[in-house]
mmCIF file of C-alpha atoms in Angstrom:
data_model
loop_
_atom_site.group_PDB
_atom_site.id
_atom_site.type_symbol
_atom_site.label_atom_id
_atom_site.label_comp_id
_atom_site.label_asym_id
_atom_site.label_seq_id
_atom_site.Cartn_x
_atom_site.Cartn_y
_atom_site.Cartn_z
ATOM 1 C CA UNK A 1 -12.377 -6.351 24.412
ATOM 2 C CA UNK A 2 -8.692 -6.381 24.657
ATOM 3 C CA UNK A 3 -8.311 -8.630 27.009
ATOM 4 C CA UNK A 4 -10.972 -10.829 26.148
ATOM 5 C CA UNK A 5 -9.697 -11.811 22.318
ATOM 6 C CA UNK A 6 -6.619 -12.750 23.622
ATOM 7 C CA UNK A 7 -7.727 -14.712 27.332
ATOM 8 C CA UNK A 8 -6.359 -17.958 27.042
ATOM 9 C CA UNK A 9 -4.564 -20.501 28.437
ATOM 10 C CA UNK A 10 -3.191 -22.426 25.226
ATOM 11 C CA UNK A 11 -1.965 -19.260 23.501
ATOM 12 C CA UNK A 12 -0.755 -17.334 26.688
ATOM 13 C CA UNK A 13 2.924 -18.090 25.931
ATOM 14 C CA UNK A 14 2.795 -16.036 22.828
ATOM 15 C CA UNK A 15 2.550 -12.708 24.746
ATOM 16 C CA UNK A 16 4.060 -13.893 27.885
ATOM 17 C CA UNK A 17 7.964 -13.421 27.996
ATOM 18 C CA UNK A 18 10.721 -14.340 30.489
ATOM 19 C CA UNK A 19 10.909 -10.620 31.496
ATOM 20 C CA UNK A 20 7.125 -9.583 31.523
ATOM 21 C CA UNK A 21 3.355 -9.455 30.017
ATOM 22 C CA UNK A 22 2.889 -7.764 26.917
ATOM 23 C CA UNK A 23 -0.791 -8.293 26.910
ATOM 24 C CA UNK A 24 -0.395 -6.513 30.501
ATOM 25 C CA UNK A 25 1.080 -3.788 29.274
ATOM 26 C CA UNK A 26 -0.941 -3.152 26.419
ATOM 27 C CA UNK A 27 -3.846 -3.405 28.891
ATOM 28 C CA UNK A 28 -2.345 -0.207 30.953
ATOM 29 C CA UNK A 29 -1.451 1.319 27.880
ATOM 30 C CA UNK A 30 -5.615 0.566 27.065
ATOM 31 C CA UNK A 31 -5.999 2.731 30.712
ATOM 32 C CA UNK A 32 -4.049 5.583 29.755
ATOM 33 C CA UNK A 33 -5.186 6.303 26.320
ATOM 34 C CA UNK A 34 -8.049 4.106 24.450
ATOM 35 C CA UNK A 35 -8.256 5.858 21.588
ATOM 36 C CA UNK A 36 -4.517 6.354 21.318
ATOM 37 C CA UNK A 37 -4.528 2.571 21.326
ATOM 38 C CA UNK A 38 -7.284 1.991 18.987
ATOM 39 C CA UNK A 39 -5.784 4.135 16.419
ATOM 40 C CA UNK A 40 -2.413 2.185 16.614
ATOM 41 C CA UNK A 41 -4.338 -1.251 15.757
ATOM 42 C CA UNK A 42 -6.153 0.176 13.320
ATOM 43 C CA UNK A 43 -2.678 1.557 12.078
ATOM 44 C CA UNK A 44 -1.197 -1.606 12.121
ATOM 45 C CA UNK A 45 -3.811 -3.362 9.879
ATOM 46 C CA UNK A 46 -4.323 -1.011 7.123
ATOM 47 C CA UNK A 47 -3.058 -2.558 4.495
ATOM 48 C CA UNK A 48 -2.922 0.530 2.204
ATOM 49 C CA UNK A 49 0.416 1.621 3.590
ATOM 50 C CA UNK A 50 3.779 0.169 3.320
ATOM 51 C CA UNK A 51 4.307 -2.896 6.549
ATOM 52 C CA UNK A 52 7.574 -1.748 7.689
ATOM 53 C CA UNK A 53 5.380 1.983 8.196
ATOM 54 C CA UNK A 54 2.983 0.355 9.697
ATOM 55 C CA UNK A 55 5.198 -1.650 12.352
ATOM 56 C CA UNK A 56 7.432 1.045 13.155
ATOM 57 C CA UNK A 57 4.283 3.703 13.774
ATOM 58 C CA UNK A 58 2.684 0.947 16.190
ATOM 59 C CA UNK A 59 6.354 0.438 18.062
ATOM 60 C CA UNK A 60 6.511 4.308 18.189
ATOM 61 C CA UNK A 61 3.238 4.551 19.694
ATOM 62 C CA UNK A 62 3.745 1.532 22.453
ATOM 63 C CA UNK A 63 7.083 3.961 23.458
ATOM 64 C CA UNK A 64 5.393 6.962 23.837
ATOM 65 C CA UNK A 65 2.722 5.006 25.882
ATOM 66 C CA UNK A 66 5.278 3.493 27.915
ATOM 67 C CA UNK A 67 6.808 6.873 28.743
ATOM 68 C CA UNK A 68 3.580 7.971 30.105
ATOM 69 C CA UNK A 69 3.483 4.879 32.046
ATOM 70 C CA UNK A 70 5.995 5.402 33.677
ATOM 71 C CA UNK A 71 5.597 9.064 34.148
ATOM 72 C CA UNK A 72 2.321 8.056 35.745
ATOM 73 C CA UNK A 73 4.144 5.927 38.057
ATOM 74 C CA UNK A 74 7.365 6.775 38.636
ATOM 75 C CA UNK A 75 8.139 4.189 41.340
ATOM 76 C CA UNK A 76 7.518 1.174 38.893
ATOM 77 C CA UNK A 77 10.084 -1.098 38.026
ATOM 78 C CA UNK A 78 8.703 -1.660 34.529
ATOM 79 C CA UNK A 79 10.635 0.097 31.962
ATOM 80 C CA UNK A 80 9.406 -2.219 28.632
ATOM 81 C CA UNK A 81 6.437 -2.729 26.478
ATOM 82 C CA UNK A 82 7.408 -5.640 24.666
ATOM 83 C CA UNK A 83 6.584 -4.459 21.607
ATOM 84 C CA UNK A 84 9.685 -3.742 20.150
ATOM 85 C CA UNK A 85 11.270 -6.861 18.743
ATOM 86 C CA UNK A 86 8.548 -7.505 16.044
ATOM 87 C CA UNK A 87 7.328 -10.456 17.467
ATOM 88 C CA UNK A 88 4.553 -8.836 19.027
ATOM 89 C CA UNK A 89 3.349 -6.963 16.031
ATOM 90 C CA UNK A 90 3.431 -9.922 13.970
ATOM 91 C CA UNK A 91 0.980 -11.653 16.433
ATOM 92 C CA UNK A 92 -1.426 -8.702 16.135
ATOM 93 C CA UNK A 93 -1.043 -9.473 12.320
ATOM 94 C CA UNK A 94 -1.041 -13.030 12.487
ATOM 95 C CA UNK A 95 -4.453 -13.063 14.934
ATOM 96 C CA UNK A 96 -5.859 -10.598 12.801
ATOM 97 C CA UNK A 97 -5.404 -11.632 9.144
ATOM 98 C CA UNK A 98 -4.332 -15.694 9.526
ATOM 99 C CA UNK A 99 -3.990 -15.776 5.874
ATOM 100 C CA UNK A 100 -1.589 -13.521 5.510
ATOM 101 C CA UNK A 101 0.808 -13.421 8.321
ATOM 102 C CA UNK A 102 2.955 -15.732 10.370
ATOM 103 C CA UNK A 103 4.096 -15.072 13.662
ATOM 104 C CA UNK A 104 7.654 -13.569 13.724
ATOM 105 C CA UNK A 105 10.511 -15.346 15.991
ATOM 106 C CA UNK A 106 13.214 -13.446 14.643
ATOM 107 C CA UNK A 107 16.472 -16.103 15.688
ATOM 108 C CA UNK A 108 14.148 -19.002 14.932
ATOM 109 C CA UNK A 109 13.774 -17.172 11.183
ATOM 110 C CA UNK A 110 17.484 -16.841 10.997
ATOM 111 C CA UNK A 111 18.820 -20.612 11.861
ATOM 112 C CA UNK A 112 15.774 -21.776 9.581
ATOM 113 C CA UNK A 113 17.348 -19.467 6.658
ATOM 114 C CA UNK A 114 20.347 -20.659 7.188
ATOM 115 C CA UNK A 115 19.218 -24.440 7.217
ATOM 116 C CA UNK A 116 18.157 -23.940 4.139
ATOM 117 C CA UNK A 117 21.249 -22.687 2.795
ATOM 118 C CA UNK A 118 20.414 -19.112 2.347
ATOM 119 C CA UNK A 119 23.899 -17.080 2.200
ATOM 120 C CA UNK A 120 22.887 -13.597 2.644
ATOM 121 C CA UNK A 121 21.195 -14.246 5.912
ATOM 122 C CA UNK A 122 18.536 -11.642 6.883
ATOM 123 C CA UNK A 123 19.405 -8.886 9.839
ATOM 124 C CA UNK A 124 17.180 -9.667 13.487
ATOM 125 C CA UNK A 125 14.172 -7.216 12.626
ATOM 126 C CA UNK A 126 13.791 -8.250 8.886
ATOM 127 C CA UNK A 127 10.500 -7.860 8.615
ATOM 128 C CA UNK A 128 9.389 -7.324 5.539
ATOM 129 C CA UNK A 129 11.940 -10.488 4.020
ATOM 130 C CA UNK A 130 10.416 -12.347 6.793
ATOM 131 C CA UNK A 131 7.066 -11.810 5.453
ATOM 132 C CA UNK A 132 7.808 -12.442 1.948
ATOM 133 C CA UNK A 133 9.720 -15.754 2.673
ATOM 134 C CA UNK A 134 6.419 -16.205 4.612
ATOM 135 C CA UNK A 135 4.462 -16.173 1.563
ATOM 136 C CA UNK A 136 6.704 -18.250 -0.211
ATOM 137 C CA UNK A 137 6.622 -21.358 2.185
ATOM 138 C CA UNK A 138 2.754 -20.868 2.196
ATOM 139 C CA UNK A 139 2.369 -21.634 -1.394
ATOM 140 C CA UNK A 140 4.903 -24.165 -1.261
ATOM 141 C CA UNK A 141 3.469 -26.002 1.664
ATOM 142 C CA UNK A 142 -0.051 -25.268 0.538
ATOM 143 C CA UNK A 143 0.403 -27.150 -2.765
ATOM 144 C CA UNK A 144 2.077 -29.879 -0.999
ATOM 145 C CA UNK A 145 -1.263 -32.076 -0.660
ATOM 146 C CA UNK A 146 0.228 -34.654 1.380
ATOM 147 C CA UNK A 147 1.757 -32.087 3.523
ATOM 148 C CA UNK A 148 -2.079 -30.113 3.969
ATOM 149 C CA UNK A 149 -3.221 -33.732 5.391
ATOM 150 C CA UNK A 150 -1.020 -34.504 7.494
ATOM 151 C CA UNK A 151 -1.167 -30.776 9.075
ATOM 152 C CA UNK A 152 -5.117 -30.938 9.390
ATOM 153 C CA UNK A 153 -4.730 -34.771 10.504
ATOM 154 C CA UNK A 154 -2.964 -33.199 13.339
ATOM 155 C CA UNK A 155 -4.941 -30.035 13.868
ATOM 156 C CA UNK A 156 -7.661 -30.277 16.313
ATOM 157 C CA UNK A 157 -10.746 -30.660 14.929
ATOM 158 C CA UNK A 158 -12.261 -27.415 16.316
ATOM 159 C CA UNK A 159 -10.045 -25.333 14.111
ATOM 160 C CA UNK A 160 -10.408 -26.630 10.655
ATOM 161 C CA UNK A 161 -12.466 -24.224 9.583
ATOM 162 C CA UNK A 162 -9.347 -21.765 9.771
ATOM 163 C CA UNK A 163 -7.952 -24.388 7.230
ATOM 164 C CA UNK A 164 -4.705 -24.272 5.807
ATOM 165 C CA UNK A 165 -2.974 -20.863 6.713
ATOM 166 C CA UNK A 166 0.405 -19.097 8.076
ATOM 167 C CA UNK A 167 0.192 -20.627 11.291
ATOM 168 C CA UNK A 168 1.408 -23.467 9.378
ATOM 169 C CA UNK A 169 4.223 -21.851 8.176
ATOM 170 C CA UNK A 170 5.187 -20.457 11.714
ATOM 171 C CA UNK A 171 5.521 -23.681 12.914
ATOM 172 C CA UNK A 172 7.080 -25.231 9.824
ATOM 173 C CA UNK A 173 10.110 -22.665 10.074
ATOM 174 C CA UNK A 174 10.627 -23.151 13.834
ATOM 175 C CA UNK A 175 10.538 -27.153 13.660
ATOM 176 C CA UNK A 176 12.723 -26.575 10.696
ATOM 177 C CA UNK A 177 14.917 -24.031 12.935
ATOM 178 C CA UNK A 178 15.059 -26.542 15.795
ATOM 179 C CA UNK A 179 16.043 -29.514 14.027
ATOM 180 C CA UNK A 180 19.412 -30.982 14.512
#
């Protein structure tokens, strides 16, 4: 099930990194321990405890994964899950609750802050400003009508009925970020 919600070829460079395949490795992760797995998701999406909890459990439990991975095979030159730089967890978010999450590129979030003239400029894994600044530009952009057009103008059509949500804000931030 894994593998299939997230098989495909216009999204692949979200999980894909210079160094490796975090889908991969959550896949052999999925082989050792299903459940163990399972119960980290469902960790990571219950909103009734605190998100830096949450993110921190789930990186815990893709470490002590990886350890068995590579107890299991000791000749592997893996040694990372990808897991651990927040991006990934903020995809799992992001893919599982649009609405309410943007996807985390933690320098992107930092030269966009301090575009926008932000002085005390957040630490690398800032997650939890990250996701309230998140917030923030969502309303903002969301009540920008001529803004929500000209998004969904460009939006194929296929996903409009997602609408208006944080993936917006993702890319605002990193066009923002990138801007000279």
């Amino acid at each position: 099930m894994f593998n299939m919600a997230l098989n495909s070829n216009v999204s692949r460079r979200l999980w894909k990194m210079r160094n490796g395949d975090a889908k991969a490795r959550m896949l052999a992760f999925i082989e050792i321990d299903s459940e163990f797995v399972r119960t980290l998701f469902r960790g990571l999406f219950n909103e009734e405890k605190e998100l830096s909890y949450r993110i921190s459990h789930f990186q815990f439990g893709c470490q002590v994964l990886m350890d068995e991975f590579r107890k299991n095979k000791p000749k592997s030159i893996e040694t990372d899950h990808f897991h651990l730089n927040n991006h990934m967890c903020s995809l799992y978010l992001s893919l599982n609750q649009p609405m309410d999450y943007p996807v985390f590129y933690s320098n992107l979030f930092i030269s966009f802050m301090k575009k926008v003239g932000v002085q005390d400029l957040p630490v690398d894994n800032d997650h939890d400003r990250f996701y309230k600044i998140g917030q923030i530009l969502m309303k903002m952009l969301d009540e920008n009508q001529a803004f929500k057009e000209q998004c969904l103008a460009v939006i194929p059509e296929k996903y409009h009925e997602l609408g208006f949500c944080q993936y917006v804000t993702t890319d605002f931030y990193r066009w923002v970020a990138k801007r000279k």
